[in-house]
XYZ file of C-alpha atoms in Angstrom:
355
model
C -2.632 -64.887 29.056
C -1.668 -64.265 25.582
C -4.551 -62.050 25.200
C -4.561 -59.947 28.284
C -0.563 -59.630 27.950
C -1.093 -58.495 24.518
C -3.962 -55.691 25.526
C -1.966 -55.017 28.638
C 0.737 -54.003 26.039
C -1.192 -52.497 23.359
C -2.666 -50.047 25.972
C -0.017 -48.815 27.729
C 2.151 -47.868 24.505
C -0.702 -45.863 23.199
C -0.383 -44.111 26.198
C 3.216 -43.578 26.239
C 2.860 -42.311 21.911
C 0.441 -39.578 23.244
C 3.211 -37.496 24.108
C 2.633 -33.635 24.812
C 1.788 -31.100 21.954
C 4.881 -28.716 22.497
C 4.556 -25.345 23.286
C 3.762 -23.461 19.867
C 6.115 -20.299 19.587
C 4.574 -16.713 19.869
C 4.663 -14.295 16.984
C 3.208 -10.869 16.900
C 1.957 -9.332 13.571
C 2.539 -5.961 13.217
C 0.437 -3.918 9.961
C -2.433 -1.185 9.050
C -4.032 -0.951 5.619
C -5.795 -3.678 3.760
C -2.654 -4.894 1.504
C -1.618 -5.905 5.301
C -4.761 -8.509 5.567
C -2.995 -10.433 3.189
C -0.340 -11.359 4.917
C -1.974 -11.630 8.655
C -4.493 -14.360 6.418
C -1.891 -16.408 5.553
C -0.402 -15.914 9.557
C -3.678 -17.677 10.816
C -4.115 -20.219 7.803
C -0.270 -21.525 8.161
C -1.411 -21.412 12.259
C -3.836 -23.222 12.488
C -2.204 -26.353 10.663
C -1.873 -29.456 12.794
C 2.000 -29.153 12.303
C 2.371 -25.148 12.880
C 5.198 -24.119 15.174
C 4.027 -21.053 16.195
C 0.286 -18.818 16.690
C -0.395 -15.394 15.902
C -0.278 -14.322 20.059
C -0.854 -10.757 19.190
C -1.822 -7.289 16.652
C -0.257 -4.282 16.469
C -1.783 -1.742 14.016
C -2.816 2.189 14.006
C -4.989 3.874 15.431
C -8.779 4.099 14.687
C -8.881 6.873 12.263
C -11.433 8.682 10.218
C -13.028 6.657 6.842
C -14.756 6.518 4.173
C -17.480 8.860 2.986
C -18.980 9.010 6.436
C -15.996 9.951 8.554
C -16.775 7.429 10.694
C -13.810 6.556 13.291
C -13.060 3.248 12.578
C -10.363 0.184 13.339
C -7.849 -0.011 10.327
C -8.720 -2.679 8.251
C -6.092 -4.948 10.092
C -7.472 -4.743 13.252
C -11.045 -5.634 11.652
C -9.937 -8.410 10.470
C -8.536 -9.605 13.688
C -11.691 -9.118 15.545
C -13.250 -10.432 12.638
C -11.171 -13.845 13.179
C -12.275 -14.114 17.229
C -8.780 -12.461 18.448
C -9.750 -11.063 21.324
C -9.674 -7.200 21.239
C -6.967 -7.530 24.593
C -4.496 -9.241 21.909
C -4.966 -6.182 19.744
C -2.671 -3.148 20.132
C -2.791 0.355 18.404
C -0.331 2.781 19.807
C 0.041 6.147 19.021
C 4.186 5.010 18.939
C 5.730 1.755 18.605
C 8.136 2.542 21.037
C 5.800 3.754 23.870
C 6.551 2.356 27.209
C 3.417 0.923 28.631
C 2.809 -1.044 24.765
C 6.493 -2.147 24.725
C 5.899 -4.062 28.296
C 2.858 -5.666 27.115
C 5.326 -6.967 24.699
C 7.622 -8.226 26.606
C 4.953 -9.883 28.382
C 3.671 -11.531 25.471
C 7.347 -12.997 25.092
C 7.248 -13.072 21.964
C 9.785 -14.937 19.440
C 9.196 -13.212 16.079
C 7.718 -9.930 15.308
C 6.240 -9.747 11.552
C 5.815 -5.946 9.465
C 3.780 -5.914 6.399
C 2.482 -1.920 5.489
C 2.869 -1.429 9.832
C 3.092 2.687 8.838
C 4.942 3.604 11.993
C 8.859 3.214 12.891
C 9.946 0.564 14.955
C 13.030 1.443 18.030
C 15.205 -0.049 19.381
C 13.802 -0.858 22.150
C 11.439 -2.390 20.077
C 13.692 -4.249 17.989
C 15.515 -5.947 21.393
C 12.219 -7.686 22.107
C 11.547 -10.969 19.916
C 13.380 -13.387 19.824
C 14.502 -13.888 16.343
C 14.208 -10.693 15.918
C 11.617 -8.798 13.503
C 11.118 -9.191 9.771
C 9.740 -7.463 7.851
C 7.890 -7.983 3.865
C 8.239 -4.945 1.263
C 6.585 -4.690 -2.655
C 10.433 -3.951 -3.712
C 13.688 -5.506 -4.663
C 15.266 -3.974 -1.979
C 17.907 -2.147 -1.804
C 15.597 -0.542 -4.638
C 13.110 1.386 -3.414
C 13.649 1.488 -0.356
C 11.250 3.678 1.610
C 7.291 4.745 2.333
C 5.696 4.648 -1.738
C 8.277 1.498 -3.315
C 5.429 0.096 -6.002
C 3.955 4.100 -6.474
C 7.945 5.460 -7.256
C 8.688 2.352 -9.045
C 5.539 3.245 -11.246
C 6.070 6.331 -11.813
C 9.730 5.304 -13.177
C 8.589 3.304 -15.772
C 10.117 0.001 -14.646
C 9.879 -2.632 -16.276
C 10.925 -5.257 -13.518
C 10.341 -5.099 -9.792
C 9.248 -7.747 -6.933
C 8.726 -8.105 -3.551
C 11.923 -9.093 -0.363
C 11.435 -10.798 3.006
C 14.317 -8.749 5.566
C 15.051 -8.487 8.748
C 14.380 -5.114 10.454
C 16.868 -2.858 11.727
C 16.990 0.934 12.432
C 18.111 1.919 9.576
C 15.197 2.232 6.876
C 14.552 -0.672 5.057
C 18.023 -2.080 4.812
C 18.221 -5.123 7.373
C 19.880 -8.515 5.239
C 17.173 -10.131 2.712
C 16.197 -13.653 3.319
C 14.580 -13.786 0.641
C 13.254 -12.223 -2.691
C 10.488 -12.849 -5.711
C 11.121 -10.137 -8.755
C 8.107 -10.144 -11.246
C 7.270 -8.418 -14.850
C 5.263 -5.117 -14.713
C 3.451 -4.362 -18.263
C 2.457 -0.719 -18.919
C -1.468 -1.282 -17.793
C -1.491 -2.071 -13.995
C -2.029 0.587 -11.427
C -0.490 0.831 -8.203
C -3.150 -0.782 -5.323
C -3.379 -4.381 -8.432
C 0.733 -3.974 -7.777
C 0.839 -3.504 -4.132
C -1.947 -6.406 -3.963
C 0.217 -8.574 -5.736
C 2.839 -8.212 -3.797
C 1.932 -8.600 -0.882
C 0.574 -11.749 -1.825
C 3.578 -12.895 -3.748
C 5.458 -12.147 0.250
C 2.751 -13.772 2.228
C 4.518 -17.258 0.845
C 7.861 -15.816 1.231
C 7.621 -15.568 4.896
C 5.692 -18.910 5.066
C 8.290 -21.039 3.056
C 11.030 -19.086 5.329
C 9.271 -19.462 9.052
C 11.121 -22.249 9.340
C 13.869 -20.797 8.551
C 13.393 -17.968 10.617
C 12.455 -20.082 14.195
C 15.650 -22.235 13.752
C 17.907 -19.189 13.759
C 18.901 -20.191 10.159
C 18.004 -17.851 8.220
C 20.258 -15.172 9.731
C 23.209 -17.023 8.633
C 22.016 -17.139 4.725
C 20.001 -13.578 5.036
C 22.340 -11.191 2.295
C 23.414 -7.665 3.099
C 22.224 -5.185 1.511
C 25.159 -3.402 -0.886
C 23.580 0.812 0.251
C 25.681 2.238 -2.546
C 22.807 0.479 -5.009
C 19.895 1.909 -3.007
C 17.200 3.859 -4.140
C 14.427 5.646 -2.036
C 10.867 6.171 -2.802
C 9.101 9.101 -0.652
C 6.108 9.811 1.005
C 3.885 10.648 -2.125
C 2.031 14.584 -1.427
C -0.785 15.362 -2.076
C 0.955 18.503 -4.560
C 2.388 16.257 -6.782
C -0.856 14.571 -8.056
C -1.253 17.519 -11.377
C -0.181 16.712 -14.768
C 1.856 18.851 -16.731
C 1.623 18.395 -20.888
C 4.636 19.891 -21.387
C 5.731 16.357 -20.450
C 5.845 13.296 -22.768
C 3.283 11.453 -22.783
C 5.040 8.159 -21.580
C 5.115 9.725 -17.979
C 2.440 11.137 -17.475
C 1.043 7.700 -17.944
C 3.124 5.943 -15.472
C 2.099 8.838 -13.395
C -1.776 8.127 -13.731
C -0.731 4.312 -12.840
C 1.551 5.037 -9.867
C -1.012 7.784 -8.294
C -3.792 5.575 -8.378
C -5.892 5.243 -5.607
C -4.457 7.504 -4.052
C -4.014 11.194 -4.288
C -4.797 10.186 -7.597
C -3.645 12.647 -10.993
C -6.000 16.023 -11.794
C -5.628 18.106 -14.590
C -7.084 21.689 -15.692
C -9.031 22.261 -18.639
C -10.852 24.859 -19.883
C -14.287 24.262 -21.965
C -14.893 26.767 -24.269
C -17.901 27.905 -25.998
C -17.671 29.473 -29.300
C -21.438 30.528 -29.334
C -21.060 32.861 -26.341
C -17.470 32.902 -26.241
C -17.656 31.711 -22.779
C -14.515 30.035 -21.253
C -14.938 27.354 -18.391
C -12.786 26.186 -16.252
C -12.940 22.503 -15.095
C -10.944 20.444 -12.648
C -10.128 16.552 -14.175
C -9.567 13.751 -11.785
C -7.240 11.362 -14.632
C -8.363 7.834 -14.073
C -7.218 6.389 -17.196
C -4.889 6.547 -19.391
C -2.577 5.278 -22.430
C 0.254 6.436 -24.400
C -1.283 7.461 -27.836
C 0.723 4.975 -30.241
C 0.646 7.526 -33.353
C 0.165 11.088 -32.911
C -0.367 14.267 -34.976
C 0.097 16.848 -32.957
C 3.455 18.580 -32.842
C 5.295 19.948 -29.917
C 3.550 23.162 -28.364
C 1.670 23.213 -32.130
C -2.086 23.130 -30.569
C -3.922 23.184 -26.959
C -6.904 21.234 -28.694
C -8.173 17.780 -26.667
C -9.822 15.509 -29.681
C -11.907 12.992 -29.081
C -11.136 9.720 -31.145
C -11.670 5.905 -30.597
C -13.395 6.555 -27.488
C -10.533 8.293 -25.829
C -10.177 12.359 -25.325
C -6.411 12.745 -27.392
C -3.831 15.543 -25.269
C -1.283 16.613 -26.591
C 1.823 16.104 -24.900
C 5.809 17.533 -24.830
C 8.127 16.008 -27.523
C 5.085 15.711 -30.182
C 3.721 13.139 -28.089
C -0.276 12.279 -27.071
C -1.832 10.749 -24.388
C -5.319 8.928 -24.226
C -7.174 9.508 -21.712
C -10.116 6.688 -21.345
C -11.671 7.626 -17.474
C -12.100 10.807 -16.326
C -13.919 11.744 -13.137
C -15.299 15.685 -12.166
C -15.273 16.461 -8.409
C -18.060 15.067 -6.542
C -19.315 12.898 -9.481
C -18.666 9.205 -10.586
C -15.880 8.283 -12.569
C -17.019 8.030 -16.275
C -15.491 6.727 -19.204
C -14.017 9.541 -22.326
C -17.207 9.144 -24.473
C -19.385 9.589 -21.664
C -17.580 13.072 -20.818
C -17.267 13.971 -24.060
C -20.606 13.559 -24.998
C -21.675 15.618 -22.630
C -19.722 19.022 -24.059
C -22.661 18.931 -26.126
C -20.413 20.723 -29.441
C -18.170 22.689 -27.185
C -14.684 22.388 -27.262
C -11.593 20.930 -24.860
C -8.486 23.130 -24.324
C -5.735 21.614 -21.754
C -4.041 23.944 -19.858
């Protein structure tokens, strides 16, 4: 009798202890380029943990575009990653504009509790922002309110900053102006280029996001978020193709920072002249400048000469203010990038002048 009672009690207590799993909160992710994949991956991983309170219920990304050498129409890196992870294609949305009514209607049907953006590349109208219960948060690769805009990492490197960071902020209608939930600052050396720094900051930003998700879902993030001081805001406008040209009238450190900032796209370019002393023939070349450093000891005087020399594995370009820029890697149109020594050897004794 005692044994039978124990078995009955144990069985009933086991059944009563198995409570139904709480419904996971729907989260919508918005992102497009490769750096956004880091954030989406972190969200997928976090949502798969046993104690996760949310699920990735949909992806919003830029429409397919022509990319790579074959110019094939391809889905965005975020869309491709989501497909590879097994997310149904009908949960991957690519509206031309985030304010399209058909898209907004579908978004409302998903009833998102939260939207997360990371380099999405589209303006979010008010009628989008009012849909998620807990709002929309954005990972922005700068220490807001500094460098609001499309190119925060590039403009920071162009300015030669020694410190930058990443911010997690609520999205409002004004560009990158919402209250900041959390941020992390990092030191910047004079070597790192924009693609590497951008990737690192989004990686750090994904950690901030996962750490802060509980407070966002329970509503406490809104009360602790710090409003931005608009008087301290700086802008980071989108890069333009015509900014790519280098002017050697500027000082070397300015040019070096620009090379780092514009790495990836649109890159930096310079025009040079190859002079054959024997024939007197001059050929103008366009060079893509890949990697540089500031020459620590320059014997060139400002405006004294235009000759480019070769020293210790680098092409030395005289620059403004008596400075000089060492160019370590270059690329000719339609060719692969090569080091300075290979380019110099290819001149076969001809002189090189800057323009």
